[in-house]
Amino acid sequence: MFQWSFFVESLKPIIQCMPATLELTAGAVLLALALGIAAAILVRCRFHVVNVIFTVVNSFLKGIPILLFLYLLSSSMDGIMTKLAVIFNFTYNVRRPPVFAFAILALALSYIPYMCDMITTAYDTIPKGQTEACEALGFTKWQTMHRIIIPQMMVAAIPNFGNHFVNLLKATSLTCMITIMEMMGGARNFATMNQRFLEAYTACALLYWVVFIAFEKVFSMIEKRAGRYLSAAIPAKKRHRRLLMSAGRKDEEAEDRKVNIA
Amino acid sequence: MSNFLTIVKRYFPSLLRSLPTTFEMLLISVVIALAFGLLLTMGKLSRNKIVRAVCTVYISFMRGTPMMVQVLLVFILIPLIAFQNGANIGSWNNIIYAIIAFTLNEAAFYAEIFRSAYNSLDRGQIEAALSLGMSRMQVFTRVILPQGAASALPNTTNMTIELMKNTSIASVIGIYDLLGQAQQLAKNSYGVGQIQLYIFVALMYWVIGLIILSISNFATNRLNKGNAAYKKVSIFAVRS
């Protein structure tokens, strides 16, 4: 049933498609982060109308499956794009739409609300007294933000960011439905050419798993390193952790932070 | 706008007919996954090293691979196994494969949530209950479950809504759920009015999610009745 030769053979084309997966992930994460920051500012806007509107938009974007975004953007943007092409004076080929860009946009759109929530929760973890202290010391608003608040926010946001990053990495597999050759697309291609579906999909799953674990490790390392100054709150050393364990305390806080709450 | 309404009016009945499929997949897989997730949690907390390792690897695999791959693997693997063993599953609906895949995936995520809820409980209470002579079952139903459910419910709901969104992946293996139906309708009309159609489907998914969320908020409020520190949350509030 399961033939190892095909399994080994299928690894190569899938690995060849790995850069596309990483590109998609990186592009979507960066775009989502940029738009998420803007969304977070608007959600926390002082004007009530604006923040209500953007909270609802946030919730709406969060409720839509990624596949729907992909289908919507890949198949029905021709009319709008040709009009935009005339206005902004760029060439848009209807026969060969820029699917890759659409895929990045779709993934980014569906991750904006998560990034926005990540930023707002990180902002809420910082005590208000610090802002007031900065004001008392005569800091300008910009100085307060980029010297005091943002560095702390970044540390607070890293676990969540890692989560969203690996989730997005997994979500890129959906883009093979709009004919993009990333890891899943490579696997499907190999599978249909050789009629060996089980081997190709198993190889694909295992490779995704490897990438997932690698990125999870990277993010936990970054988290530990960035949180050095919080060493009292985060048990960094294993010895310390074991001590806590033998004392019967809850020691899995660091692990729990990783729990995938998307 | 009138264009949007006419298209909605034209497609709404056939979209409505596909809703039971989505709900069927969602409900069945959530119910089984809750039980299976509890089992996995017990396995992960057990003293037996082998059981713990198996559960850890299972949860890691399910979290580390895309839902799409899992659905396709189940869709390929189960018929192969059945064929090898001489079982006849030719009459199975594709929905069954989707439900199996969703259940296996969701159970792993639930297990993680349950474990963190269990860890947030006060160990002293469990020890106190045991020293009062309660049986393990009594401790579970009277001490662990009421508090654990209250703290795990919001995250469980988030995962359930994620699953509701992910049921759209079932359209890949040829199931006419909400998205699959919409895709078919768009193809049938050669793409005329598909923007409006997809936007309407997006609204439907959003509303389903909000309904699930408001039910869960109601339940969370009830479960946290005795908890003075608990504040009520709106359905638009940050969930992370």
Short mmCIF file of C-alpha atoms in Angstrom, two decimals:
data_model
loop_
_atom_site.label_atom_id
_atom_site.label_comp_id
_atom_site.label_asym_id
_atom_site.label_seq_id
_atom_site.Cartn_x
_atom_site.Cartn_y
_atom_site.Cartn_z
CA MET A 1 0.00 0.00 0.00
CA PHE A 2 2.64 2.48 1.12
CA GLN A 3 5.69 2.49 -1.12
CA TRP A 4 8.79 4.07 0.33
CA SER A 5 10.38 4.70 -3.04
CA PHE A 6 7.58 7.07 -4.01
CA PHE A 7 7.68 8.68 -0.59
CA VAL A 8 11.37 9.47 -0.97
CA GLU A 9 10.90 10.55 -4.56
CA SER A 10 8.09 12.95 -3.62
CA LEU A 11 10.23 14.72 -1.02
CA LYS A 12 12.28 16.48 -3.67
CA PRO A 13 9.54 18.34 -5.58
CA ILE A 14 7.88 19.33 -2.31
CA ILE A 15 11.11 20.73 -0.87
CA GLN A 16 11.64 22.59 -4.12
CA CYS A 17 8.32 24.33 -3.52
CA MET A 18 9.21 25.28 0.04
CA PRO A 19 10.58 28.75 -0.84
CA ALA A 20 7.19 29.67 -2.28
CA THR A 21 5.53 28.71 1.01
CA LEU A 22 8.01 30.78 2.98
CA GLU A 23 7.62 33.73 0.63
CA LEU A 24 3.86 33.60 0.95
CA THR A 25 4.12 33.41 4.72
CA ALA A 26 6.63 36.23 5.01
CA GLY A 27 4.73 38.50 2.64
CA ALA A 28 1.40 37.85 4.28
CA VAL A 29 2.78 38.27 7.80
CA LEU A 30 4.43 41.59 6.97
CA LEU A 31 1.37 42.95 5.19
CA ALA A 32 -0.96 41.73 7.92
CA LEU A 33 1.26 43.23 10.60
CA ALA A 34 1.39 46.62 8.88
CA LEU A 35 -2.36 46.70 8.32
CA GLY A 36 -2.95 45.24 11.78
CA ILE A 37 -1.05 48.11 13.39
CA ALA A 38 -3.20 50.57 11.47
CA ALA A 39 -6.32 48.65 12.48
CA ALA A 40 -5.24 48.61 16.12
CA ILE A 41 -4.77 52.38 16.08
CA LEU A 42 -8.19 52.83 14.53
CA VAL A 43 -9.86 50.38 16.94
CA ARG A 44 -8.40 52.32 19.87
CA CYS A 45 -9.31 55.64 18.26
CA ARG A 46 -10.74 58.29 20.55
CA PHE A 47 -13.64 59.03 18.21
CA HIS A 48 -16.42 56.64 19.08
CA VAL A 49 -17.79 56.25 15.55
CA VAL A 50 -14.43 55.21 14.13
CA ASN A 51 -13.68 52.64 16.78
CA VAL A 52 -17.15 51.11 16.59
CA ILE A 53 -16.88 50.80 12.81
CA PHE A 54 -13.46 49.23 12.93
CA THR A 55 -14.36 46.86 15.75
CA VAL A 56 -17.22 45.55 13.63
CA VAL A 57 -15.02 45.32 10.52
CA ASN A 58 -12.47 43.44 12.60
CA SER A 59 -15.05 40.99 13.77
CA PHE A 60 -16.33 40.58 10.20
CA LEU A 61 -12.89 39.83 8.78
CA LYS A 62 -12.34 37.35 11.58
CA GLY A 63 -15.48 35.45 10.68
CA ILE A 64 -14.59 34.65 7.07
CA PRO A 65 -12.84 31.48 5.92
CA ILE A 66 -9.54 32.01 4.14
CA LEU A 67 -10.69 29.90 1.20
CA LEU A 68 -13.48 32.38 0.58
CA PHE A 69 -11.03 35.26 0.43
CA LEU A 70 -8.88 33.26 -1.97
CA TYR A 71 -11.77 32.42 -4.30
CA LEU A 72 -13.09 35.95 -4.16
CA LEU A 73 -9.77 37.56 -5.00
CA SER A 74 -8.54 35.03 -7.54
CA SER A 75 -11.67 34.70 -9.62
CA SER A 76 -13.69 37.86 -9.45
CA MET A 77 -11.28 40.76 -9.35
CA ASP A 78 -10.92 41.14 -13.13
CA GLY A 79 -13.55 43.85 -13.52
CA ILE A 80 -12.27 45.94 -10.64
CA MET A 81 -8.62 45.46 -11.52
CA THR A 82 -9.03 46.51 -15.16
CA LYS A 83 -10.73 49.70 -14.02
CA LEU A 84 -7.97 50.34 -11.49
CA ALA A 85 -5.37 49.62 -14.17
CA VAL A 86 -6.81 52.40 -16.31
CA ILE A 87 -6.88 54.85 -13.41
CA PHE A 88 -3.43 54.10 -11.95
CA ASN A 89 -1.86 53.40 -15.31
CA PHE A 90 -0.47 49.88 -14.87
CA THR A 91 -0.92 46.83 -17.05
CA TYR A 92 -3.23 44.11 -15.88
CA ASN A 93 -3.34 40.91 -17.87
CA VAL A 94 -6.76 39.30 -17.51
CA ARG A 95 -5.52 36.00 -18.85
CA ARG A 96 -2.71 35.78 -16.32
CA PRO A 97 -3.82 37.53 -13.14
CA PRO A 98 -1.15 37.98 -10.45
CA VAL A 99 -2.36 35.04 -8.37
CA PHE A 100 0.61 35.13 -6.04
CA ALA A 101 -0.10 38.72 -5.03
CA PHE A 102 -3.78 37.88 -4.60
CA ALA A 103 -2.86 34.95 -2.37
CA ILE A 104 -0.67 37.14 -0.18
CA LEU A 105 -3.43 39.74 0.00
CA ALA A 106 -6.07 37.13 0.90
CA LEU A 107 -3.92 35.62 3.65
CA ALA A 108 -3.02 39.07 4.96
CA LEU A 109 -6.66 40.20 4.98
CA SER A 110 -7.74 37.22 7.03
CA TYR A 111 -4.93 37.74 9.54
CA ILE A 112 -5.42 41.49 10.06
CA PRO A 113 -7.88 41.04 12.94
CA TYR A 114 -5.60 38.59 14.71
CA MET A 115 -2.66 40.96 14.42
CA CYS A 116 -4.85 43.82 15.59
CA ASP A 117 -5.98 41.85 18.64
CA MET A 118 -2.41 40.86 19.36
CA ILE A 119 -1.35 44.50 19.41
CA THR A 120 -4.25 45.72 21.51
CA THR A 121 -3.78 42.96 24.10
CA ALA A 122 -0.05 43.69 24.22
CA TYR A 123 -0.83 47.37 24.76
CA ASP A 124 -3.18 46.51 27.60
CA THR A 125 -0.50 44.58 29.47
CA ILE A 126 1.50 47.76 30.05
CA PRO A 127 0.48 49.63 33.18
CA LYS A 128 -1.05 53.06 32.59
CA GLY A 129 1.19 54.50 35.30
CA GLN A 130 4.16 54.30 32.94
CA THR A 131 2.53 56.67 30.45
CA GLU A 132 1.75 59.05 33.25
CA ALA A 133 5.29 58.84 34.55
CA CYS A 134 6.59 59.69 31.09
CA GLU A 135 4.27 62.65 30.93
CA ALA A 136 5.51 63.82 34.31
CA LEU A 137 9.10 63.53 33.07
CA GLY A 138 8.27 65.70 30.07
CA PHE A 139 8.49 63.05 27.35
CA THR A 140 6.66 63.82 24.15
CA LYS A 141 4.00 61.37 23.02
CA TRP A 142 6.25 59.92 20.34
CA GLN A 143 9.14 59.51 22.81
CA THR A 144 6.85 57.76 25.28
CA MET A 145 5.74 55.35 22.58
CA HIS A 146 9.02 54.44 21.00
CA ARG A 147 11.21 54.44 24.09
CA ILE A 148 8.92 53.00 26.75
CA ILE A 149 5.74 51.45 25.41
CA ILE A 150 6.68 49.82 22.11
CA PRO A 151 9.75 47.88 23.36
CA GLN A 152 7.64 46.33 26.10
CA MET A 153 4.75 45.69 23.73
CA MET A 154 7.04 43.79 21.40
CA VAL A 155 8.12 41.45 24.17
CA ALA A 156 4.53 40.93 25.27
CA ALA A 157 3.39 40.23 21.72
CA ILE A 158 6.04 37.68 20.73
CA PRO A 159 4.22 34.49 21.89
CA ASN A 160 1.03 35.52 20.09
CA PHE A 161 2.97 36.58 17.04
CA GLY A 162 4.70 33.22 16.88
CA ASN A 163 1.32 31.53 17.04
CA HIS A 164 -0.10 33.59 14.22
CA PHE A 165 3.03 33.10 12.18
CA VAL A 166 2.89 29.31 12.30
CA ASN A 167 -0.88 29.34 11.75
CA LEU A 168 -0.37 31.46 8.67
CA LEU A 169 2.33 29.09 7.50
CA LYS A 170 -0.18 26.26 7.70
CA ALA A 171 -2.85 28.37 6.04
CA THR A 172 -0.64 28.91 2.97
CA SER A 173 -1.47 25.31 2.04
CA LEU A 174 -4.91 26.54 1.02
CA THR A 175 -3.46 28.65 -1.76
CA CYS A 176 -2.87 25.52 -3.84
CA MET A 177 -6.61 25.78 -4.59
CA ILE A 178 -5.87 28.84 -6.71
CA THR A 179 -3.07 27.05 -8.59
CA ILE A 180 -0.10 28.33 -6.62
CA MET A 181 2.79 25.89 -6.44
CA GLU A 182 3.69 25.89 -2.79
CA MET A 183 4.40 22.75 -0.75
CA MET A 184 0.86 21.45 -0.93
CA GLY A 185 0.64 22.33 -4.62
CA GLY A 186 3.90 20.49 -5.26
CA ALA A 187 2.57 17.44 -3.43
CA ARG A 188 -0.69 17.48 -5.37
CA ASN A 189 1.19 17.85 -8.61
CA PHE A 190 3.47 14.91 -7.84
CA ALA A 191 0.52 12.85 -6.63
CA THR A 192 -1.55 13.34 -9.76
CA MET A 193 1.39 12.76 -12.08
CA ASN A 194 2.40 9.46 -10.46
CA GLN A 195 -1.01 8.48 -9.07
CA ARG A 196 0.57 8.04 -5.62
CA PHE A 197 -1.55 10.20 -3.36
CA LEU A 198 -0.85 8.63 0.01
CA GLU A 199 2.92 8.91 -0.22
CA ALA A 200 2.91 12.47 -1.51
CA TYR A 201 0.48 13.74 1.11
CA THR A 202 2.31 11.95 3.91
CA ALA A 203 5.59 13.50 2.79
CA CYS A 204 3.90 16.89 2.61
CA ALA A 205 2.43 16.53 6.10
CA LEU A 206 5.78 15.49 7.56
CA LEU A 207 7.58 18.39 5.91
CA TYR A 208 5.00 20.85 7.19
CA TRP A 209 5.46 19.35 10.63
CA VAL A 210 9.22 19.80 10.45
CA VAL A 211 8.87 23.44 9.36
CA PHE A 212 6.26 24.05 12.06
CA ILE A 213 8.47 22.64 14.81
CA ALA A 214 11.47 24.58 13.55
CA PHE A 215 9.60 27.88 13.63
CA GLU A 216 8.07 27.06 17.00
CA LYS A 217 11.56 26.45 18.40
CA VAL A 218 12.82 29.70 16.87
CA PHE A 219 9.99 31.68 18.39
CA SER A 220 10.40 30.12 21.82
CA MET A 221 14.09 31.02 21.66
CA ILE A 222 13.26 34.61 20.70
CA GLU A 223 10.69 34.72 23.47
CA LYS A 224 13.20 33.56 26.06
CA ARG A 225 15.84 35.96 24.85
CA ALA A 226 13.53 38.96 24.61
CA GLY A 227 12.05 38.25 28.02
CA ARG A 228 15.40 38.08 29.79
CA TYR A 229 14.65 41.17 31.81
CA LEU A 230 11.45 39.53 33.02
CA SER A 231 13.42 36.63 34.48
CA ALA A 232 11.43 36.71 37.69
CA ALA A 233 8.20 36.14 35.78
CA ILE A 234 9.43 33.61 33.24
CA PRO A 235 11.32 30.63 34.59
CA ALA A 236 14.07 30.59 32.00
CA LYS A 237 16.38 27.98 33.39
CA LYS A 238 15.33 24.39 33.50
CA ARG A 239 16.78 23.98 36.94
CA HIS A 240 14.60 26.74 38.19
CA ARG A 241 11.62 25.14 36.52
CA ARG A 242 12.32 21.79 38.16
CA LEU A 243 12.58 23.46 41.53
CA LEU A 244 9.15 24.96 41.02
CA MET A 245 7.82 21.60 39.88
CA SER A 246 9.05 19.82 42.98
CA ALA A 247 7.40 22.49 45.05
CA GLY A 248 4.16 21.53 43.32
CA ARG A 249 3.63 24.87 41.68
CA LYS A 250 2.17 25.56 38.29
CA ASP A 251 5.17 25.55 36.06
CA GLU A 252 3.69 25.20 32.63
CA GLU A 253 2.89 28.84 32.12
CA ALA A 254 5.54 29.09 29.44
CA GLU A 255 4.03 26.12 27.63
CA ASP A 256 0.50 27.37 28.05
CA ARG A 257 1.36 30.57 26.34
CA LYS A 258 2.03 28.47 23.29
CA VAL A 259 -1.45 26.97 23.33
CA ASN A 260 -2.88 27.63 19.98
CA ILE A 261 -5.70 30.03 20.61
CA ALA A 262 -6.27 31.49 17.24
CA MET B 1 -27.09 47.86 -3.99
CA SER B 2 -30.24 46.75 -5.80
CA ASN B 3 -27.97 44.53 -7.86
CA PHE B 4 -26.68 42.97 -4.66
CA LEU B 5 -30.21 42.36 -3.39
CA THR B 6 -31.43 40.72 -6.59
CA ILE B 7 -28.42 38.40 -6.63
CA VAL B 8 -28.94 37.56 -2.97
CA LYS B 9 -32.61 36.87 -3.64
CA ARG B 10 -31.71 34.59 -6.51
CA TYR B 11 -29.10 32.55 -4.66
CA PHE B 12 -30.32 32.59 -1.07
CA PRO B 13 -32.59 29.51 -1.25
CA SER B 14 -29.89 27.27 -2.67
CA LEU B 15 -27.32 28.60 -0.19
CA LEU B 16 -29.77 27.92 2.62
CA ARG B 17 -30.08 24.32 1.45
CA SER B 18 -26.34 23.83 1.93
CA LEU B 19 -26.33 25.15 5.50
CA PRO B 20 -27.39 21.84 7.13
CA THR B 21 -24.27 20.19 5.69
CA THR B 22 -22.02 22.77 7.32
CA PHE B 23 -23.83 22.51 10.64
CA GLU B 24 -23.86 18.72 10.50
CA MET B 25 -20.11 18.56 10.04
CA LEU B 26 -19.55 21.19 12.72
CA LEU B 27 -21.85 19.72 15.38
CA ILE B 28 -20.84 16.08 15.03
CA SER B 29 -17.13 16.81 14.97
CA VAL B 30 -17.34 19.22 17.91
CA VAL B 31 -19.24 16.72 20.06
CA ILE B 32 -16.87 13.83 19.31
CA ALA B 33 -13.82 16.09 19.57
CA LEU B 34 -14.85 17.28 23.04
CA ALA B 35 -14.87 13.68 24.30
CA PHE B 36 -11.71 12.73 22.45
CA GLY B 37 -9.98 15.90 23.57
CA LEU B 38 -10.78 15.09 27.18
CA LEU B 39 -9.25 11.64 26.68
CA LEU B 40 -6.14 13.20 25.16
CA THR B 41 -5.86 15.60 28.09
CA MET B 42 -6.04 12.68 30.49
CA GLY B 43 -3.38 10.91 28.45
CA LYS B 44 -1.15 13.95 28.46
CA LEU B 45 -1.47 14.31 32.24
CA SER B 46 -1.09 10.61 32.96
CA ARG B 47 1.90 9.19 34.83
CA ASN B 48 2.57 6.57 32.18
CA LYS B 49 5.46 7.81 30.08
CA ILE B 50 4.48 5.99 26.89
CA VAL B 51 0.89 7.23 26.95
CA ARG B 52 2.12 10.75 27.56
CA ALA B 53 4.60 10.59 24.70
CA VAL B 54 1.99 9.22 22.28
CA CYS B 55 -0.43 12.00 23.20
CA THR B 56 2.26 14.66 22.90
CA VAL B 57 3.31 13.48 19.44
CA TYR B 58 -0.29 13.21 18.29
CA ILE B 59 -1.14 16.72 19.47
CA SER B 60 2.02 18.14 17.94
CA PHE B 61 1.32 16.47 14.60
CA MET B 62 -2.26 17.68 14.48
CA ARG B 63 -1.22 21.22 15.37
CA GLY B 64 1.75 21.21 13.06
CA THR B 65 0.16 20.13 9.81
CA PRO B 66 -2.38 22.08 7.77
CA MET B 67 -6.02 21.08 7.94
CA MET B 68 -6.03 20.72 4.17
CA VAL B 69 -3.36 17.99 4.25
CA GLN B 70 -5.15 16.21 7.06
CA VAL B 71 -8.46 16.20 5.22
CA LEU B 72 -6.85 14.87 2.05
CA LEU B 73 -4.86 12.24 4.00
CA VAL B 74 -7.99 10.96 5.72
CA PHE B 75 -9.81 11.00 2.41
CA ILE B 76 -7.08 8.84 0.83
CA LEU B 77 -6.03 6.70 3.77
CA ILE B 78 -9.31 5.39 5.15
CA PRO B 79 -10.62 3.90 1.88
CA LEU B 80 -7.21 2.28 1.35
CA ILE B 81 -7.22 0.69 4.80
CA ALA B 82 -10.81 -0.41 4.38
CA PHE B 83 -10.03 -1.90 0.99
CA GLN B 84 -7.08 -3.83 2.43
CA ASN B 85 -9.28 -5.25 5.15
CA GLY B 86 -12.05 -6.10 2.75
CA ALA B 87 -14.56 -3.68 4.24
CA ASN B 88 -17.01 -2.11 1.85
CA ILE B 89 -17.25 1.62 2.41
CA GLY B 90 -18.11 2.57 -1.13
CA SER B 91 -21.45 3.86 0.04
CA TRP B 92 -19.91 6.29 2.52
CA ASN B 93 -20.69 9.90 1.99
CA ASN B 94 -17.68 12.22 1.71
CA ILE B 95 -19.03 14.07 4.74
CA ILE B 96 -17.91 11.18 6.94
CA TYR B 97 -14.28 11.64 5.89
CA ALA B 98 -14.51 15.36 6.54
CA ILE B 99 -16.01 14.74 9.98
CA ILE B 100 -13.26 12.25 10.84
CA ALA B 101 -10.55 14.70 9.79
CA PHE B 102 -12.12 17.64 11.62
CA THR B 103 -12.61 15.55 14.76
CA LEU B 104 -9.03 14.29 14.83
CA ASN B 105 -7.72 17.81 14.30
CA GLU B 106 -10.02 19.60 16.70
CA ALA B 107 -9.49 17.12 19.52
CA ALA B 108 -5.80 18.03 19.65
CA PHE B 109 -6.58 21.74 19.98
CA TYR B 110 -9.26 21.10 22.59
CA ALA B 111 -6.82 18.93 24.54
CA GLU B 112 -4.34 21.80 24.74
CA ILE B 113 -7.06 24.18 25.94
CA PHE B 114 -8.33 21.71 28.52
CA ARG B 115 -4.85 21.08 29.81
CA SER B 116 -4.16 24.76 30.33
CA ALA B 117 -7.54 25.13 32.04
CA TYR B 118 -6.69 22.19 34.31
CA ASN B 119 -3.32 23.70 35.13
CA SER B 120 -4.93 26.98 36.08
CA LEU B 121 -6.98 25.22 38.75
CA ASP B 122 -5.92 25.36 42.36
CA ARG B 123 -4.23 22.03 43.15
CA GLY B 124 -5.07 22.45 46.83
CA GLN B 125 -8.78 22.13 46.08
CA ILE B 126 -8.29 18.76 44.41
CA GLU B 127 -6.17 17.53 47.31
CA ALA B 128 -8.74 18.83 49.78
CA ALA B 129 -11.54 17.07 47.92
CA LEU B 130 -9.55 13.83 47.85
CA SER B 131 -8.77 14.09 51.54
CA LEU B 132 -12.47 14.57 52.25
CA GLY B 133 -12.94 11.08 50.85
CA MET B 134 -14.38 11.97 47.44
CA SER B 135 -13.78 9.45 44.72
CA ARG B 136 -11.77 10.49 41.63
CA MET B 137 -14.98 10.69 39.62
CA GLN B 138 -16.60 12.92 42.21
CA VAL B 139 -13.58 15.19 42.27
CA PHE B 140 -13.77 15.47 38.50
CA THR B 141 -17.50 16.22 38.27
CA ARG B 142 -17.78 18.46 41.34
CA VAL B 143 -14.46 20.30 41.56
CA ILE B 144 -12.57 20.13 38.28
CA LEU B 145 -15.36 20.30 35.72
CA PRO B 146 -17.34 23.34 36.97
CA GLN B 147 -14.27 25.56 37.29
CA GLY B 148 -12.40 24.11 34.34
CA ALA B 149 -15.40 24.51 32.04
CA ALA B 150 -15.80 28.13 33.04
CA SER B 151 -12.19 28.94 32.26
CA ALA B 152 -11.93 26.78 29.12
CA LEU B 153 -15.17 27.81 27.45
CA PRO B 154 -14.04 31.08 25.81
CA ASN B 155 -11.02 29.44 24.19
CA THR B 156 -13.03 26.39 23.22
CA THR B 157 -15.50 28.68 21.50
CA ASN B 158 -12.72 30.39 19.61
CA MET B 159 -11.48 27.04 18.37
CA THR B 160 -15.02 26.03 17.44
CA ILE B 161 -15.45 29.17 15.38
CA GLU B 162 -12.12 28.46 13.72
CA LEU B 163 -13.42 24.99 12.92
CA MET B 164 -16.62 26.50 11.55
CA LYS B 165 -14.49 28.56 9.20
CA ASN B 166 -12.37 25.53 8.38
CA THR B 167 -15.38 23.40 7.45
CA SER B 168 -15.12 25.29 4.17
CA ILE B 169 -12.08 23.09 3.43
CA ALA B 170 -14.54 20.21 3.02
CA SER B 171 -15.45 21.73 -0.34
CA VAL B 172 -12.05 20.51 -1.52
CA ILE B 173 -13.15 16.87 -1.31
CA GLY B 174 -16.36 17.61 -3.13
CA ILE B 175 -18.79 18.37 -0.34
CA TYR B 176 -21.43 20.99 -1.04
CA ASP B 177 -21.19 22.93 2.16
CA LEU B 178 -21.81 26.67 2.21
CA LEU B 179 -18.63 27.57 0.34
CA GLY B 180 -18.77 24.58 -2.00
CA GLN B 181 -22.32 25.48 -2.95
CA ALA B 182 -21.37 29.12 -3.51
CA GLN B 183 -18.49 28.06 -5.74
CA GLN B 184 -20.80 25.83 -7.74
CA LEU B 185 -23.37 28.61 -8.12
CA ALA B 186 -20.66 30.99 -9.27
CA LYS B 187 -19.50 28.45 -11.85
CA ASN B 188 -23.03 27.77 -13.06
CA SER B 189 -23.60 31.44 -13.82
CA TYR B 190 -20.18 31.77 -15.51
CA GLY B 191 -18.98 34.15 -12.83
CA VAL B 192 -21.74 36.74 -13.25
CA GLY B 193 -22.40 38.40 -9.92
CA GLN B 194 -19.95 36.22 -8.05
CA ILE B 195 -18.49 39.13 -6.09
CA GLN B 196 -21.87 39.82 -4.56
CA LEU B 197 -22.44 36.10 -4.02
CA TYR B 198 -19.13 35.61 -2.19
CA ILE B 199 -19.65 38.72 -0.09
CA PHE B 200 -23.06 37.46 0.92
CA VAL B 201 -21.59 34.07 1.84
CA ALA B 202 -18.96 35.89 3.91
CA LEU B 203 -21.76 37.68 5.75
CA MET B 204 -23.45 34.34 6.38
CA TYR B 205 -20.26 32.87 7.86
CA TRP B 206 -19.85 35.96 10.03
CA VAL B 207 -23.40 35.74 11.35
CA ILE B 208 -23.04 32.02 12.13
CA GLY B 209 -19.86 32.81 14.04
CA LEU B 210 -21.57 35.61 15.97
CA ILE B 211 -24.44 33.29 16.88
CA ILE B 212 -22.04 30.65 18.19
CA LEU B 213 -20.18 33.35 20.09
CA SER B 214 -23.28 34.83 21.72
CA ILE B 215 -24.46 31.38 22.85
CA SER B 216 -21.07 30.74 24.38
CA ASN B 217 -21.00 34.17 26.03
CA PHE B 218 -24.37 33.44 27.61
CA ALA B 219 -23.05 30.10 28.89
CA THR B 220 -19.82 31.68 30.15
CA ASN B 221 -21.79 34.30 32.06
CA ARG B 222 -23.90 31.58 33.66
CA LEU B 223 -20.89 29.44 34.57
CA ASN B 224 -19.08 32.40 36.13
CA LYS B 225 -22.03 33.39 38.31
CA GLY B 226 -20.13 32.79 41.54
CA ASN B 227 -16.95 34.42 40.29
CA ALA B 228 -16.77 38.01 41.52
CA ALA B 229 -13.71 38.84 39.42
CA TYR B 230 -15.46 37.97 36.17
CA LYS B 231 -16.58 40.75 33.87
CA LYS B 232 -19.13 40.28 31.11
CA VAL B 233 -17.78 40.62 27.57
CA SER B 234 -19.44 41.72 24.37
CA ILE B 235 -19.37 39.54 21.28
CA PHE B 236 -17.22 42.11 19.49
CA ALA B 237 -14.63 42.18 22.23
CA VAL B 238 -11.06 41.06 21.63
CA ARG B 239 -10.78 37.31 21.66
CA SER B 240 -7.28 36.02 21.69
#
